[in-house]
PDB file of C-alpha atoms and ligand atoms in Angstrom:
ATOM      1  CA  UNK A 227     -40.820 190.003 129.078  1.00  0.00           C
ATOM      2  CA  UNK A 228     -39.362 191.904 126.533  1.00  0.00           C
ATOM      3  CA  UNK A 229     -41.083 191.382 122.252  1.00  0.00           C
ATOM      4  CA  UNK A 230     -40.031 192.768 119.300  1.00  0.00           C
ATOM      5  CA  UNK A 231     -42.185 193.102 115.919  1.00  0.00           C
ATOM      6  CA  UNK A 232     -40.841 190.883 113.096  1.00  0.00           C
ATOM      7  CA  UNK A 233     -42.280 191.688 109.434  1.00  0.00           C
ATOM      8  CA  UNK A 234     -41.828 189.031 106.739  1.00  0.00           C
ATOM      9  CA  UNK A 235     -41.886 191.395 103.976  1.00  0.00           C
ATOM     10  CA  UNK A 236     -43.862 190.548 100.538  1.00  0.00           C
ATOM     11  CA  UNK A 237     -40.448 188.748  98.809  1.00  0.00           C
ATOM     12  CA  UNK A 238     -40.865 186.249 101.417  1.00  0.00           C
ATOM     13  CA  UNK A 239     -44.139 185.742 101.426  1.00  0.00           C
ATOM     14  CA  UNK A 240     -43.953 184.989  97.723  1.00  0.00           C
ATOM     15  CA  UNK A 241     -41.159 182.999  97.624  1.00  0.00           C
ATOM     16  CA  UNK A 242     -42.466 180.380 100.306  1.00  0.00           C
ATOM     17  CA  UNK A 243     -40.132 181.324 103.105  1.00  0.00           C
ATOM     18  CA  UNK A 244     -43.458 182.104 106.077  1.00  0.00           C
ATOM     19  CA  UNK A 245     -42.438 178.660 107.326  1.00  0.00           C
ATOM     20  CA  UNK A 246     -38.824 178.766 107.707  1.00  0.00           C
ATOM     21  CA  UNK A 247     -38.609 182.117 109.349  1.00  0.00           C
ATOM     22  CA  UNK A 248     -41.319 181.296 112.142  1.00  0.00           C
ATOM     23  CA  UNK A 249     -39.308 178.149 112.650  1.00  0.00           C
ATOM     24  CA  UNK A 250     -35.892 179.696 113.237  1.00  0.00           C
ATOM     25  CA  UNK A 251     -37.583 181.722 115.798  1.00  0.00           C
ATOM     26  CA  UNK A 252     -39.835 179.057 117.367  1.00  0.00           C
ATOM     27  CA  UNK A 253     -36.937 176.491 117.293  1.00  0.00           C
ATOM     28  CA  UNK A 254     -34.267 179.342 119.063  1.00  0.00           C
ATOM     29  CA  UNK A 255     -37.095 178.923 122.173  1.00  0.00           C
ATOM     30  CA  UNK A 256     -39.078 182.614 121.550  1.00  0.00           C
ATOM     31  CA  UNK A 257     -42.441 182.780 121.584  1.00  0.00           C
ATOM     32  CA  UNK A 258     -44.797 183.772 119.043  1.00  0.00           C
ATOM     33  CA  UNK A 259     -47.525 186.358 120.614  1.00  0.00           C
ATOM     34  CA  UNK A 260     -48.897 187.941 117.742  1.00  0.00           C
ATOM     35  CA  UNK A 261     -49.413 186.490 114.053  1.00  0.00           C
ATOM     36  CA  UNK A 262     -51.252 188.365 110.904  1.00  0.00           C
ATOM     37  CA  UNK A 263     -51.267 187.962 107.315  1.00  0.00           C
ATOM     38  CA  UNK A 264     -52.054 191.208 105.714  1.00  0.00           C
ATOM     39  CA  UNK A 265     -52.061 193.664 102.885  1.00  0.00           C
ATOM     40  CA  UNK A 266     -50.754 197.195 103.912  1.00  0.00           C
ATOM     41  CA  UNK A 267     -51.406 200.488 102.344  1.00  0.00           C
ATOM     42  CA  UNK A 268     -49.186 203.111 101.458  1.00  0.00           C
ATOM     43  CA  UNK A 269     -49.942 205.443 103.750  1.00  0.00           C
ATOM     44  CA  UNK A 270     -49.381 202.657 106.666  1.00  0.00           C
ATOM     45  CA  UNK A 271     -45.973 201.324 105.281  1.00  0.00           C
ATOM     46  CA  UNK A 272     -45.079 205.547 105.147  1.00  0.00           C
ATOM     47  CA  UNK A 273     -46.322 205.402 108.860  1.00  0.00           C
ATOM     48  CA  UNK A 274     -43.695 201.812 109.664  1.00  0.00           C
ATOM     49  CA  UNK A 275     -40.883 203.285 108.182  1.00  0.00           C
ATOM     50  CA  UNK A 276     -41.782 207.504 109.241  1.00  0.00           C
ATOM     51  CA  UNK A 277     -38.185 207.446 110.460  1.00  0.00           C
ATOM     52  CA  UNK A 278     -36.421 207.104 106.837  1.00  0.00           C
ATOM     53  CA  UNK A 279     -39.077 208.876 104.974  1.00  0.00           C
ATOM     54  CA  UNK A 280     -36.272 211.840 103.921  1.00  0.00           C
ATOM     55  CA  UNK A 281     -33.765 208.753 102.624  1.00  0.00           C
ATOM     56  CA  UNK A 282     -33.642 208.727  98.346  1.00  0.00           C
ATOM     57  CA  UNK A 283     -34.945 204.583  98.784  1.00  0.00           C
ATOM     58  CA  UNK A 284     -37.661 205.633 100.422  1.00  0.00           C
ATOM     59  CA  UNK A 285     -40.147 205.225  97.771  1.00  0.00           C
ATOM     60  CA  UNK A 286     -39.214 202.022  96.514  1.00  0.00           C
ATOM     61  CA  UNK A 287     -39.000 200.479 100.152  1.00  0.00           C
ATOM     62  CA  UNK A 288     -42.705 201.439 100.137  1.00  0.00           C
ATOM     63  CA  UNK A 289     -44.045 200.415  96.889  1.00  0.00           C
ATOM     64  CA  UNK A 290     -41.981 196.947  97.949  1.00  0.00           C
ATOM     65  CA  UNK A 291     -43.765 196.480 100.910  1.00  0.00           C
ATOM     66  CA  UNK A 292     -47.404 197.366  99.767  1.00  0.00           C
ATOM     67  CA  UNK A 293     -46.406 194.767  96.488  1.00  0.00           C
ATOM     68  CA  UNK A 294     -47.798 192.042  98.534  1.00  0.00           C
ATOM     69  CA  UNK A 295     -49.204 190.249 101.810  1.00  0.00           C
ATOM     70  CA  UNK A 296     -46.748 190.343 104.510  1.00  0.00           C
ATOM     71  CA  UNK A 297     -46.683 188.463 107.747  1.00  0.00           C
ATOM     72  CA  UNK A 298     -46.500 190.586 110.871  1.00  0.00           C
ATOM     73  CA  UNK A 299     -45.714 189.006 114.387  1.00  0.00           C
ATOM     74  CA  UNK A 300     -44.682 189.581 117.745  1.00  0.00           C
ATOM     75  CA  UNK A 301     -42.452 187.386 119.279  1.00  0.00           C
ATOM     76  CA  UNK A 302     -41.174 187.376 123.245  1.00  0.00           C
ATOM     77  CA  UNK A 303     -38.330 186.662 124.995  1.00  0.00           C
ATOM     78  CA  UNK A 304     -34.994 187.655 127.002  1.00  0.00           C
ATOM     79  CA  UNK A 305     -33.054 189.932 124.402  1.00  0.00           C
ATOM     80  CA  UNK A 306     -35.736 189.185 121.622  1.00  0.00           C
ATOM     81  CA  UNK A 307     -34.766 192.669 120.228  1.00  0.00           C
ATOM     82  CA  UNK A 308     -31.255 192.752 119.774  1.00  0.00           C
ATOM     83  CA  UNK A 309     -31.158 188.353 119.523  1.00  0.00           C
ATOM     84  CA  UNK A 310     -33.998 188.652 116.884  1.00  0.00           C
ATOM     85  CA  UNK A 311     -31.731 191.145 114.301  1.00  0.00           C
ATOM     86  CA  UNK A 312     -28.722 188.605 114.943  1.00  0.00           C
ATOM     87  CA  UNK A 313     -31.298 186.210 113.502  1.00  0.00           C
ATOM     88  CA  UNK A 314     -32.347 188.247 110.468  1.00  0.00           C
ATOM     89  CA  UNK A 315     -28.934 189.347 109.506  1.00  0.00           C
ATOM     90  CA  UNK A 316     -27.249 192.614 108.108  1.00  0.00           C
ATOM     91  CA  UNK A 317     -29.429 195.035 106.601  1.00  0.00           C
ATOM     92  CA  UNK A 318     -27.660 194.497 103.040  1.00  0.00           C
ATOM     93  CA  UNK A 319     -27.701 190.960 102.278  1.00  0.00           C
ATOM     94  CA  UNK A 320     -24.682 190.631 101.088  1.00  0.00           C
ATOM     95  CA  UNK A 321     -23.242 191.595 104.777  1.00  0.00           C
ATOM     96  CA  UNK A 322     -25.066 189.428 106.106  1.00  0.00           C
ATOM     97  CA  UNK A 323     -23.358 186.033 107.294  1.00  0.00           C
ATOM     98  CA  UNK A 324     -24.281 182.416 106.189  1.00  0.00           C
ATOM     99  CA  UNK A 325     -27.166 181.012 108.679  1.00  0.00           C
ATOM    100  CA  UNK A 326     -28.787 184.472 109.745  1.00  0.00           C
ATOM    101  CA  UNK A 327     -32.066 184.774 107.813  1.00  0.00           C
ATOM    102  CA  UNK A 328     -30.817 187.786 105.275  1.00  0.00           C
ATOM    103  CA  UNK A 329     -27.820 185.852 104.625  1.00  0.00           C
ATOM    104  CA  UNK A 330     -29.565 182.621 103.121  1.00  0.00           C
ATOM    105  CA  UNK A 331     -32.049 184.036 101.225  1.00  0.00           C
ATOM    106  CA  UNK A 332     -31.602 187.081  99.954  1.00  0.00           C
ATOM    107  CA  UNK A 333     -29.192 189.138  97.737  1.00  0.00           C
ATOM    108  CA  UNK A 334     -30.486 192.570  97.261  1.00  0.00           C
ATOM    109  CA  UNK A 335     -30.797 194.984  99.882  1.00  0.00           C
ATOM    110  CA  UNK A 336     -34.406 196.362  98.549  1.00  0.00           C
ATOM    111  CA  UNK A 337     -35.436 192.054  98.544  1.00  0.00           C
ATOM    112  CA  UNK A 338     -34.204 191.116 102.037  1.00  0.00           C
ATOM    113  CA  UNK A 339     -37.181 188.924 103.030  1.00  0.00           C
ATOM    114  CA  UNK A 340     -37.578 190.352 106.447  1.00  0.00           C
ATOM    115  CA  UNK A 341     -37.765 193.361 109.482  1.00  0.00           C
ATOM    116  CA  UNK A 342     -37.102 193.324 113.151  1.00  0.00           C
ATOM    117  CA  UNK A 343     -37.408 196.026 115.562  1.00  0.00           C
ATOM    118  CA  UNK A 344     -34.210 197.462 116.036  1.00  0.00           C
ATOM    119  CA  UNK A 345     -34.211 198.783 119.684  1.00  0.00           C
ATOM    120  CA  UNK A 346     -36.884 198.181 122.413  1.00  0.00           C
ATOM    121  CA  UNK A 347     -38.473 201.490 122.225  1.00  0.00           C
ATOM    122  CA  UNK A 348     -38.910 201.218 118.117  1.00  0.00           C
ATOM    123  CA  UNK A 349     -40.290 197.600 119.244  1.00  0.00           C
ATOM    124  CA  UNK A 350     -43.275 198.839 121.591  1.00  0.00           C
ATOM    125  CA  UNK A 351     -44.006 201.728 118.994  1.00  0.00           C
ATOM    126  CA  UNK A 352     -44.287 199.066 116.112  1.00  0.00           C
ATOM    127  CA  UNK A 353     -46.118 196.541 117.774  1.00  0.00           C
ATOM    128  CA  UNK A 354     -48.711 199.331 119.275  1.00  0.00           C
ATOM    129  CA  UNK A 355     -48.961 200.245 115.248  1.00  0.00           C
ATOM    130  CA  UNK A 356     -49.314 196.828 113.480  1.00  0.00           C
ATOM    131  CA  UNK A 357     -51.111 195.407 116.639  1.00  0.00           C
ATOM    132  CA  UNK A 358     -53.321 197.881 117.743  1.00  0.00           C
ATOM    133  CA  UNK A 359     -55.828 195.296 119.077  1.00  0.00           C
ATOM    134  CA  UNK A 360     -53.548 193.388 121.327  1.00  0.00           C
ATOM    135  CA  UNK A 361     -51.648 190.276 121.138  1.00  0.00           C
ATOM    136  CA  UNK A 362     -52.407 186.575 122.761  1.00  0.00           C
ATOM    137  CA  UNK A 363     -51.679 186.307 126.454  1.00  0.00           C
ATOM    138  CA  UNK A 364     -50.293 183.020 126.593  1.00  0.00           C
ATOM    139  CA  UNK A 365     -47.053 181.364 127.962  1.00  0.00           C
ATOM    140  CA  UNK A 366     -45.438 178.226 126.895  1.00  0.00           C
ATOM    141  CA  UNK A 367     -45.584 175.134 129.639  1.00  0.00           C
ATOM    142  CA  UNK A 368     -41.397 174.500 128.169  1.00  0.00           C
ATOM    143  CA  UNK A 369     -40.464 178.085 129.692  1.00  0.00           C
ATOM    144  CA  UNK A 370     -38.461 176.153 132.731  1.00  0.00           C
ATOM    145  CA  UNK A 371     -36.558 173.737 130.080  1.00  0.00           C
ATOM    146  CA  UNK A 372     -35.620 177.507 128.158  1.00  0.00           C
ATOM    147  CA  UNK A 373     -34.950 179.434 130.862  1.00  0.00           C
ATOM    148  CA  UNK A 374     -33.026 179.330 134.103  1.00  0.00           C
TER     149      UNK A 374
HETATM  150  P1  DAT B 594     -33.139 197.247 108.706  1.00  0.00           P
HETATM  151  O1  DAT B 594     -34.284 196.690 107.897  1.00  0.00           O
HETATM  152  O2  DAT B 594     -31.984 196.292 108.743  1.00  0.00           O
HETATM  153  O3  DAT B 594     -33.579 197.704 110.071  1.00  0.00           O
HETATM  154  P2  DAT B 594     -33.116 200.061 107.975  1.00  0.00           P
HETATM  155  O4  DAT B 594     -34.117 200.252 109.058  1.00  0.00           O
HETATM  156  O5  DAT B 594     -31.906 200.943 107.974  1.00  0.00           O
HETATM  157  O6  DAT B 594     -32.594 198.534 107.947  1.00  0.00           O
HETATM  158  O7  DAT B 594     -33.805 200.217 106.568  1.00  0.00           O
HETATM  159  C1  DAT B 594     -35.092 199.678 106.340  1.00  0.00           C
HETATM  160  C2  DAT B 594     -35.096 199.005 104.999  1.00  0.00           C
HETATM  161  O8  DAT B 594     -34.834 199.968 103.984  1.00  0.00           O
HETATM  162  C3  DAT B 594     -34.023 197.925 104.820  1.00  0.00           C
HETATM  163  O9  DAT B 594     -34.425 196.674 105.315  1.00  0.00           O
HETATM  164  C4  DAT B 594     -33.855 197.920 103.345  1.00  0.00           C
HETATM  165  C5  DAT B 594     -34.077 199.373 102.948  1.00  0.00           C
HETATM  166  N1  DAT B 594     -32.789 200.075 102.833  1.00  0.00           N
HETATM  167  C6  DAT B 594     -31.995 200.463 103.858  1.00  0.00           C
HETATM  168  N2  DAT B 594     -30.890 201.061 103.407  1.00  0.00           N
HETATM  169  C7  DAT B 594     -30.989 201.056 102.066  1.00  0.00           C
HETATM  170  C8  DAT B 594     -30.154 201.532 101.000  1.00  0.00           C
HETATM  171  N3  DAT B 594     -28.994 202.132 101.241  1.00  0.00           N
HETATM  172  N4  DAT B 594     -30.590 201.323  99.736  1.00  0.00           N
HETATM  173  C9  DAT B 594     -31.768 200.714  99.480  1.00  0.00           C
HETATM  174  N5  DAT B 594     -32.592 200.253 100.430  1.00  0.00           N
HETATM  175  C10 DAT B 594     -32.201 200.419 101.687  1.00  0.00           C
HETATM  176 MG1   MG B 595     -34.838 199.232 110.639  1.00  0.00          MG
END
């Protein structure tokens, strides 16, 4: 089944929103496989976002996300991926419609609470770096009353 790596990045952490994101995601019918609460360094945010490291924000995106704790999961499901960034929203905030993550609570583009893999290949990469030890092997007895 497919997973994707979801980051709740340190603005969210601060500002209380750990529960409401997990629940948007538990309540849509994914399932949560992975779950850490953890201070990165810079050298391992660098490492996350390798692919923008030439862009002129790429500093600041890093000192943002080593500012604080973030939450770092894996969640599962069919089209996790590409359903999981209609969740989050727009990458600039104010793009991003009412009721996606982005779009209720945040404003900024450098503040915007949260990251999602955005492909399945980026997903396995990102999970392999922020999980290296594995995830839960689990599945949820409600999988016939989610799927068809
Ligand atoms: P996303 O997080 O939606 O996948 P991305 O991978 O293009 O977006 O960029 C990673 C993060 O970098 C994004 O969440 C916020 C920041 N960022 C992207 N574009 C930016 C810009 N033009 N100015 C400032 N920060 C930007
Ligand atoms: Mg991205």
């Amino acid at each position: 089944m497919e997973q994707t790596f979801i980051m709740i990045k340190p603005d969210g952490v601060q500002r209380g929103l750990v529960g409401e994101i997990i629940s948007r995601f538990e309540k849509k019918g994914f399932l949560l496989k992975g779950l850490k609460l953890l201070n990165v360094e810079q050298s391992f945010a660098e490492k996350h976002y390798a692919d923008l490291s030439a862009k002129p924000f790429f500093g600041g995106l890093v000192e943002y996300i080593v500012s604080g704790p973030v939450v770092a999961m894996v969640w599962e499901g069919k089209g996790v991926v590409k359903t999981g960034r209609t969740i989050i929203g727009a990458t600039n905030p104010a793009a991003s419609a009412p009721g996606t993550i982005r779009g209720d609570f945040a404003i900024d583009i450098g503040r915007n609470v949260i990251h999602g893999s955005d492909a399945v290949e980026s997903a396995t990469k990102e999970i392999a770096l922020w999980f290296p030890e594995g995830v839960a092997n689990w599945q949820s007895s409600l999988h016939s009353w989610i799927y068809e």
